[in-house]
PDB file of C-alpha atoms in Angstrom:
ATOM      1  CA  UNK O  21      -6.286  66.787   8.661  1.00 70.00           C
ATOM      2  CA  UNK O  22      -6.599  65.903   4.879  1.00 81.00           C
ATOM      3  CA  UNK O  23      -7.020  61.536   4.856  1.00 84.00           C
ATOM      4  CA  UNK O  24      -6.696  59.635   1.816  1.00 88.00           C
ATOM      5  CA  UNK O  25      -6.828  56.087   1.129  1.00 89.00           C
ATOM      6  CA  UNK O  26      -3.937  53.849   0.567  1.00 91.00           C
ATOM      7  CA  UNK O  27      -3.739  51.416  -2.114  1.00 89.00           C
ATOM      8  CA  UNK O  28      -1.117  48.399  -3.018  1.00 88.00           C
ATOM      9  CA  UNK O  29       0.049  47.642  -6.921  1.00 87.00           C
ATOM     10  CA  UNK O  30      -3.246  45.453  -7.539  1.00 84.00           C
ATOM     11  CA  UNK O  31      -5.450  48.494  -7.356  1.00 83.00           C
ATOM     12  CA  UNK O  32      -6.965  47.739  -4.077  1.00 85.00           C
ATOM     13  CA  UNK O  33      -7.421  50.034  -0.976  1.00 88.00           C
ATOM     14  CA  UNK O  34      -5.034  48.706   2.105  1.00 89.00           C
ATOM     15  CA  UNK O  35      -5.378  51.221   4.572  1.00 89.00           C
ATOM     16  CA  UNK O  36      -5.115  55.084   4.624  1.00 88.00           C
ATOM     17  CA  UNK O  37      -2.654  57.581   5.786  1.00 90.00           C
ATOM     18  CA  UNK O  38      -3.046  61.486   7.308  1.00 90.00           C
ATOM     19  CA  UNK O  39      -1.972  64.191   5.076  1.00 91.00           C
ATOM     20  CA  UNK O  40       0.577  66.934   6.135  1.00 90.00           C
ATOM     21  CA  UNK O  41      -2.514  70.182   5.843  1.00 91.00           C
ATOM     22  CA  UNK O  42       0.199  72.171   5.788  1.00 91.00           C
ATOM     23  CA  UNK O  43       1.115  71.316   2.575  1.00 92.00           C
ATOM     24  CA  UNK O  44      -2.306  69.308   0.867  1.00 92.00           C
ATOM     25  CA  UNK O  45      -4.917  71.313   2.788  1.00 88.00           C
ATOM     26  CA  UNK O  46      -3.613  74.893   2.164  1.00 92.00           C
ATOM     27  CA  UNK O  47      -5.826  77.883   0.376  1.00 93.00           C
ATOM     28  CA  UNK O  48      -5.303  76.986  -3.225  1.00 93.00           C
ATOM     29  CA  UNK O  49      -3.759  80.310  -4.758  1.00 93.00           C
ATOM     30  CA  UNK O  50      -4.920  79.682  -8.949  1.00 94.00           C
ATOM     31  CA  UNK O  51      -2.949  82.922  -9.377  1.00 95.00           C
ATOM     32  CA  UNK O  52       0.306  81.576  -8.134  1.00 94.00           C
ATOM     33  CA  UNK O  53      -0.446  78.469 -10.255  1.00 95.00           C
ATOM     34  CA  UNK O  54      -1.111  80.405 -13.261  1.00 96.00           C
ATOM     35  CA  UNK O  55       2.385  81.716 -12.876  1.00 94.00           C
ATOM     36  CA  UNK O  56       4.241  79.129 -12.024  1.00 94.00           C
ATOM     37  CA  UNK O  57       2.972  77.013 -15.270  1.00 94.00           C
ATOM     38  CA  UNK O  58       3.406  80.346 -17.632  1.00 94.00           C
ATOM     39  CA  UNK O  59       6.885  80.271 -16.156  1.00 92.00           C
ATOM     40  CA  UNK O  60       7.753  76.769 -16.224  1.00 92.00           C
ATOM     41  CA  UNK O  61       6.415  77.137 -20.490  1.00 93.00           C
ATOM     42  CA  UNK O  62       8.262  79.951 -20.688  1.00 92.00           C
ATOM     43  CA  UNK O  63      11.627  78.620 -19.760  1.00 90.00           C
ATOM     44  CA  UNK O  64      11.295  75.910 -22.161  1.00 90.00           C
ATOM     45  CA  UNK O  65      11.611  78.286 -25.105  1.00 89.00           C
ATOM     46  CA  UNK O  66      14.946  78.152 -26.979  1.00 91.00           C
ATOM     47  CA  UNK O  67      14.420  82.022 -28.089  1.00 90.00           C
ATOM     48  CA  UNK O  68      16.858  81.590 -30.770  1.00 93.00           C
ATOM     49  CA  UNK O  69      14.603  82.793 -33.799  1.00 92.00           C
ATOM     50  CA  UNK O  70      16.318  85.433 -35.905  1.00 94.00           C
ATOM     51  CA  UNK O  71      16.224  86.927 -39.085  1.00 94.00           C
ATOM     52  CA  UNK O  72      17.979  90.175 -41.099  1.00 94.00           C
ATOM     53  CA  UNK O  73      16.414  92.931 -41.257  1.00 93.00           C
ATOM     54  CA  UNK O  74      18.027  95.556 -44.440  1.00 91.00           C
ATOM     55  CA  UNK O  75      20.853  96.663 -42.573  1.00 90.00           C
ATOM     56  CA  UNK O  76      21.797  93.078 -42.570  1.00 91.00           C
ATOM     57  CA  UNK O  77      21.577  91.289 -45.605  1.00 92.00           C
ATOM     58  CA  UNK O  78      24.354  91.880 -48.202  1.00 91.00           C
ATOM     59  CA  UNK O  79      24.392  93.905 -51.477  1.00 86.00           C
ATOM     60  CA  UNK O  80      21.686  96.695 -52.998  1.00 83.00           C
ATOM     61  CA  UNK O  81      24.546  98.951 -52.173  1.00 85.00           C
ATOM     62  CA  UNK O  82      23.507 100.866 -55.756  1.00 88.00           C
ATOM     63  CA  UNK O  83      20.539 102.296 -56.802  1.00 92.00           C
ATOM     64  CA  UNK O  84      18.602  99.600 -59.077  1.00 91.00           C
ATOM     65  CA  UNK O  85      17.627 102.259 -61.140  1.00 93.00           C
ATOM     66  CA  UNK O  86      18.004 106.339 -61.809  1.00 94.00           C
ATOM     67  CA  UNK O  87      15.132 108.152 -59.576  1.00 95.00           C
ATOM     68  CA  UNK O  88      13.061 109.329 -62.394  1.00 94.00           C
ATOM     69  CA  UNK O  89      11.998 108.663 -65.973  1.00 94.00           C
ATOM     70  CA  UNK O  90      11.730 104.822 -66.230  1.00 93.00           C
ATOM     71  CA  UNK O  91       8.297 104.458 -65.542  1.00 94.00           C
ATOM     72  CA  UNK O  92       8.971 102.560 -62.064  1.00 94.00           C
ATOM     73  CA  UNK O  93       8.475 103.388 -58.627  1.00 94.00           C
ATOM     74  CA  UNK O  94      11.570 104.685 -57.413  1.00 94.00           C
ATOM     75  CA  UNK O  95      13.813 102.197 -55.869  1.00 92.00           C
ATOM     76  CA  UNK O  96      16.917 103.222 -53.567  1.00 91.00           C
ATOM     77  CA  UNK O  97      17.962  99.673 -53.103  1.00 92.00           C
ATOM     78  CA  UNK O  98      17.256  96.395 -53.857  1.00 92.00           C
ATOM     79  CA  UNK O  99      17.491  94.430 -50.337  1.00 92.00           C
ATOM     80  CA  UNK O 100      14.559  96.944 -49.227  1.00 93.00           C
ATOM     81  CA  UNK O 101      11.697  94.263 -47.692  1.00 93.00           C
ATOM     82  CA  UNK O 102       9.588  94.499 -50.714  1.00 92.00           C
ATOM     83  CA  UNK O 103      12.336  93.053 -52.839  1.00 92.00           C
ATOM     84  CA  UNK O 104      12.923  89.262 -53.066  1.00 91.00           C
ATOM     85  CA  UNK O 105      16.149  88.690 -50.712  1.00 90.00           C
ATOM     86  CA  UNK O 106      15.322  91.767 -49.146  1.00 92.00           C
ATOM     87  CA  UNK O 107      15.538  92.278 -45.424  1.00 94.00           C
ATOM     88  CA  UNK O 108      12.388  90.952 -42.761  1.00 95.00           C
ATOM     89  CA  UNK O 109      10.922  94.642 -41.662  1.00 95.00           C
ATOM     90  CA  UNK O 110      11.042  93.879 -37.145  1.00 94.00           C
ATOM     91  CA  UNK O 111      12.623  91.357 -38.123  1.00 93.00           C
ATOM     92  CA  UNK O 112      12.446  88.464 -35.218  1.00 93.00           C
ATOM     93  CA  UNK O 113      16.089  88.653 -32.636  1.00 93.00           C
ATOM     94  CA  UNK O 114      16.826  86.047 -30.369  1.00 94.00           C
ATOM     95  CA  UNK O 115      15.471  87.089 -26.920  1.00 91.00           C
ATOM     96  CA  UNK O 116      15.445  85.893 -23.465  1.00 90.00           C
ATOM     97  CA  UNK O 117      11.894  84.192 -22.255  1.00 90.00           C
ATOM     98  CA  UNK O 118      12.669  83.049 -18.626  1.00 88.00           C
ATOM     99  CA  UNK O 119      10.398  83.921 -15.945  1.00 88.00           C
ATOM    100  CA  UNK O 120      11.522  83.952 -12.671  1.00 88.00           C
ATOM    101  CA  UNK O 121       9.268  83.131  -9.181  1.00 89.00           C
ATOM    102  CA  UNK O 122      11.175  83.487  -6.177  1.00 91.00           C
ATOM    103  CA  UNK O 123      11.027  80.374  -3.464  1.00 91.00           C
ATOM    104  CA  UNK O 124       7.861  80.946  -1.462  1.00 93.00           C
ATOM    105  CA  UNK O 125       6.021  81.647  -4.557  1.00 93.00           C
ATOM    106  CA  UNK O 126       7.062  78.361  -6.122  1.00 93.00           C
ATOM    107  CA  UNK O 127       6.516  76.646  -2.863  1.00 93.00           C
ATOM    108  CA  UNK O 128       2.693  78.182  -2.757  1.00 94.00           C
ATOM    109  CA  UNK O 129       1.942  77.582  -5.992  1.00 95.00           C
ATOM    110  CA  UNK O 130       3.119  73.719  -6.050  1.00 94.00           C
ATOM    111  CA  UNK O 131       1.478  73.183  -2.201  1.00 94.00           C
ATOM    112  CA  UNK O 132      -1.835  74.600  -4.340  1.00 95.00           C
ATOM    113  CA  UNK O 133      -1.563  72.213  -7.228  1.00 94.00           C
ATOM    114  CA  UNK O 134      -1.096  69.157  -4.607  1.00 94.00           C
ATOM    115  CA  UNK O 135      -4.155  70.437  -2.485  1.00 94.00           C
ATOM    116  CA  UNK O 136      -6.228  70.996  -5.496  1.00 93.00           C
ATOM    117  CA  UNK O 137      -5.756  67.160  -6.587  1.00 93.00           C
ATOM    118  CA  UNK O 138      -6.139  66.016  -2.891  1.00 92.00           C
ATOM    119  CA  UNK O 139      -9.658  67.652  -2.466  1.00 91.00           C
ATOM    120  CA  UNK O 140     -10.901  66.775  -5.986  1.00 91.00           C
ATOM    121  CA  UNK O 141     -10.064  62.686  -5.070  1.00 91.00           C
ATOM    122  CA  UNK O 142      -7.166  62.288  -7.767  1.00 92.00           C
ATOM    123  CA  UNK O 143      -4.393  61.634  -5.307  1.00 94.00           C
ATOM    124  CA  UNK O 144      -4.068  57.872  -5.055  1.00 94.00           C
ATOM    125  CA  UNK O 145      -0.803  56.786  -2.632  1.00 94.00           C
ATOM    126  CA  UNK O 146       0.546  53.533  -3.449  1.00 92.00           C
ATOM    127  CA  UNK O 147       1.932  51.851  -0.385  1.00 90.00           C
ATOM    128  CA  UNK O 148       5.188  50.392  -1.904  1.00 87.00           C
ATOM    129  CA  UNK O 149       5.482  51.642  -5.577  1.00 87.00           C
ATOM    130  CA  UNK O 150       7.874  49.253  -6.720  1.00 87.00           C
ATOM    131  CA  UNK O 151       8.316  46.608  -9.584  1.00 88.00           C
ATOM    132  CA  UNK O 152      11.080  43.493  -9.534  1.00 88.00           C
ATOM    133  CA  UNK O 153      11.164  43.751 -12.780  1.00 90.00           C
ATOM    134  CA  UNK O 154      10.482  46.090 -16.209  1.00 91.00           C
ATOM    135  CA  UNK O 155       7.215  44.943 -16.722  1.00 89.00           C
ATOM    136  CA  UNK O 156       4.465  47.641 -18.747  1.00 91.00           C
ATOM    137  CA  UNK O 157       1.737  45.189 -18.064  1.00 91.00           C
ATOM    138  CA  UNK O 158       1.963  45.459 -14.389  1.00 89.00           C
ATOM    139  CA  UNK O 159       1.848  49.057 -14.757  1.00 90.00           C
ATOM    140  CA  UNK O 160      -0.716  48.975 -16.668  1.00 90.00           C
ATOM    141  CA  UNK O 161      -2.481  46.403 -14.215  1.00 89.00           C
ATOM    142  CA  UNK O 162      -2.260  49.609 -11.209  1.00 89.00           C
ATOM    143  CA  UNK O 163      -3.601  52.158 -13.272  1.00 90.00           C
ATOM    144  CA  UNK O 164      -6.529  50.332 -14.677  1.00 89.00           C
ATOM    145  CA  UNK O 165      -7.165  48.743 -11.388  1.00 88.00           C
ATOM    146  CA  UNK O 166      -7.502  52.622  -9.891  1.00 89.00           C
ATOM    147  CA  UNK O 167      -9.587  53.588 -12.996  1.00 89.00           C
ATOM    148  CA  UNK O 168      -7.078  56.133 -14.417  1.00 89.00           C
ATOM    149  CA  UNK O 169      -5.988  57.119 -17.792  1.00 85.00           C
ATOM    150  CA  UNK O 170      -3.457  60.467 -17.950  1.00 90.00           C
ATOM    151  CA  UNK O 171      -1.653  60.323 -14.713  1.00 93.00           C
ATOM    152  CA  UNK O 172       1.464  61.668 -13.290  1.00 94.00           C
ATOM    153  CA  UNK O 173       3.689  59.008 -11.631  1.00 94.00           C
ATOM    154  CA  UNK O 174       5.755  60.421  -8.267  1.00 94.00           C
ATOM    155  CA  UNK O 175       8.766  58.158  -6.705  1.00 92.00           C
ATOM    156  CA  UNK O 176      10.941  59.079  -3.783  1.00 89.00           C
ATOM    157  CA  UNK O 177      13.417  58.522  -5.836  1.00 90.00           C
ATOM    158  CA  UNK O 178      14.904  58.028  -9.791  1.00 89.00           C
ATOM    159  CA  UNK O 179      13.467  54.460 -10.059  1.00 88.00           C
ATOM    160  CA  UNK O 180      14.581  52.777 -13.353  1.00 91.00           C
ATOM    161  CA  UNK O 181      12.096  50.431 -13.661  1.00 91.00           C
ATOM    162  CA  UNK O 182       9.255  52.274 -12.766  1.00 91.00           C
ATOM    163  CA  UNK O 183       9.810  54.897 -15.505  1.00 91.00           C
ATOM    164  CA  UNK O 184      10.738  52.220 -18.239  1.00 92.00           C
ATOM    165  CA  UNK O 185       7.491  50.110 -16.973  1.00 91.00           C
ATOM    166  CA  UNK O 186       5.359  53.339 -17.398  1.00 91.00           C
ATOM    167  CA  UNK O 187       7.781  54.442 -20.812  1.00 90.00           C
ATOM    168  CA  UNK O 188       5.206  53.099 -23.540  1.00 89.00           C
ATOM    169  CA  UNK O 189       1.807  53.946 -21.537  1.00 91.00           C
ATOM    170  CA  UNK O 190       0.069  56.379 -23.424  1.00 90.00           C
ATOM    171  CA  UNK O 191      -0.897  60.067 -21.407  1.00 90.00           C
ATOM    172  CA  UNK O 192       1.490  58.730 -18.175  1.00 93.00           C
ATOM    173  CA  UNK O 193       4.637  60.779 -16.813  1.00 92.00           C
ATOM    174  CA  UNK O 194       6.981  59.635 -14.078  1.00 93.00           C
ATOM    175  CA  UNK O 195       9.006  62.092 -12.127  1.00 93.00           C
ATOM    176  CA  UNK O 196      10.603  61.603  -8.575  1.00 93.00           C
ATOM    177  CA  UNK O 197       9.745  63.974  -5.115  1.00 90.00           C
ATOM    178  CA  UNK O 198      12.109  66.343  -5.779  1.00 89.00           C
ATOM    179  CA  UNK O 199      11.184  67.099  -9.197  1.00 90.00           C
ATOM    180  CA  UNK O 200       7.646  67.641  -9.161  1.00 93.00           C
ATOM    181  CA  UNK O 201       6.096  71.043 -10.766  1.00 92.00           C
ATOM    182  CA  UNK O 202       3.070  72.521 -10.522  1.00 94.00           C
ATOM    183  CA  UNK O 203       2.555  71.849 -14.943  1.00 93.00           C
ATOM    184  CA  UNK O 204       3.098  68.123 -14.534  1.00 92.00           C
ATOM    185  CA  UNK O 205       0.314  68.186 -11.433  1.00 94.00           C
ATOM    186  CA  UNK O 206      -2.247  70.205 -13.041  1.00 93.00           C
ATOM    187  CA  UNK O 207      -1.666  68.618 -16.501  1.00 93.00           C
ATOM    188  CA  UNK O 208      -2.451  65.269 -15.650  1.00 93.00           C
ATOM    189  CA  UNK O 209      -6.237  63.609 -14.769  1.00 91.00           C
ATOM    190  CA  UNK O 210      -4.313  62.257 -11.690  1.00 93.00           C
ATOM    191  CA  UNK O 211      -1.296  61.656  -9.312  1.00 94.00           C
ATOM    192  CA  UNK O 212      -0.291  58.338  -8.532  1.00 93.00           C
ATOM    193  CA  UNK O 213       2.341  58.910  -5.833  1.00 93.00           C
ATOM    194  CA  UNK O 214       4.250  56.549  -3.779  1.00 92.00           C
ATOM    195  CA  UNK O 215       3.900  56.710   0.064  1.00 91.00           C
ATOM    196  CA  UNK O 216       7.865  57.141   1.142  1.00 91.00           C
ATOM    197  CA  UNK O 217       7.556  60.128  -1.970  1.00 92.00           C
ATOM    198  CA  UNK O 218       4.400  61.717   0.078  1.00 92.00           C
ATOM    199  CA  UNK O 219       6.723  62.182   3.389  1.00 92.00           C
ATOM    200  CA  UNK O 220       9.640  63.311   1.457  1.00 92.00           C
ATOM    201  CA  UNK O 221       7.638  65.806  -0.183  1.00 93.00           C
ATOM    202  CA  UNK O 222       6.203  66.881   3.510  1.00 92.00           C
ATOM    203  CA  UNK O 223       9.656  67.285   5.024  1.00 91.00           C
ATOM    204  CA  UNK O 224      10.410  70.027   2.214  1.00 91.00           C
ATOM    205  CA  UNK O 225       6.989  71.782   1.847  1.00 89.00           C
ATOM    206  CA  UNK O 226       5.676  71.274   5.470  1.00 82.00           C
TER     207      UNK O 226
END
């Protein structure tokens, strides 16, 4: 069973706690990932480009000119692409990106991004990730105190003042248990997750 040390808001080691291995000791599948993080880029594109193409734009109805005799090339229209205000030849049409993983795959491929940062030691569990107050110097305090830069911030929950301590801290992301994706885990250096968010995310995954 994966066992990882646990670690209070100053930065220093408290205890430790067991890890689920069915969900941060699997095989990690880097295919899965691969998809999952193509997919999740994917989804985020509008796919709303577009532009005419000659069937499109308006006018050049006439010829510009007769077919022979003028000493030009011969011209049947003057919204042909060559011509300025002419139509885009394949011209870009707004098309669907989204990629689609069905539920195991997704729930592979994030148990292999969480394993992956467990056996490489960038999985730090904070025994009670909370602030009183909105204070960016105390968050500051916990990441410098665990040596981290780029990290990726997990909650149990939507926790206001963690995410508006965290807000103005360059390279850091917060995002609660039921939100995490397998981008946001591989993107970051590190995860800096809290210990009730580390049991939540066992009783789904597990």
């Amino acid at each position: 069973m994966a066992n990882v040390k646990v670690y209070n808001m100053e930065g220093a080691a408290v205890g430790s706690m067991d890890l689920n291995d069915a969900v941060f000791a699997v095989e990690v599948n880097e295919h899965l990932m691969h998809m999952a993080v193509v997919g999740q880029l994917a989804n985020k594109r509008q796919g709303t480009q577009s532009a005419k193409t000659r069937a499109e734009v308006s006018g050049g109805g006439a010829k510009p000119w007769k077919q022979k005799g003028t000493g030009h090339a011969r011209q049947g229209s003057t919204r042909s692409p060559q011509w300025t205000g002419g139509g885009v030849v394949f011209a870009p049409k707004p098309k669907e990106y989204s990629l689609k993983m069905n539920k195991k795959e997704k729930a592979a491929a994030i148990k292999s991004a969480l394993t992956s940062r467990v056996s490489e030691e960038k999985f730090f569990v904070i025994d009670e990730l909370t602030l009183p107050e909105i204070k960016t110097k105390e968050m500051a305090k916990l990441l410098k105190g665990l040596n981290l830069g780029k990290a990726l911030i997990i909650t149990a929950e939507k926790n206001e003042t963690i995410i508006a301590s965290a807000k103005n801290i360059p390279d850091v992301r917060t995002t609660e248990s039921g939100s995490i994706s397998v981008f946001d885990i591989l993107k970051y250096d590190a995860v800096v997750i809290a210990k009730d968010a580390v049991k939540k995310i066992e009783e789904v995954y597990a």
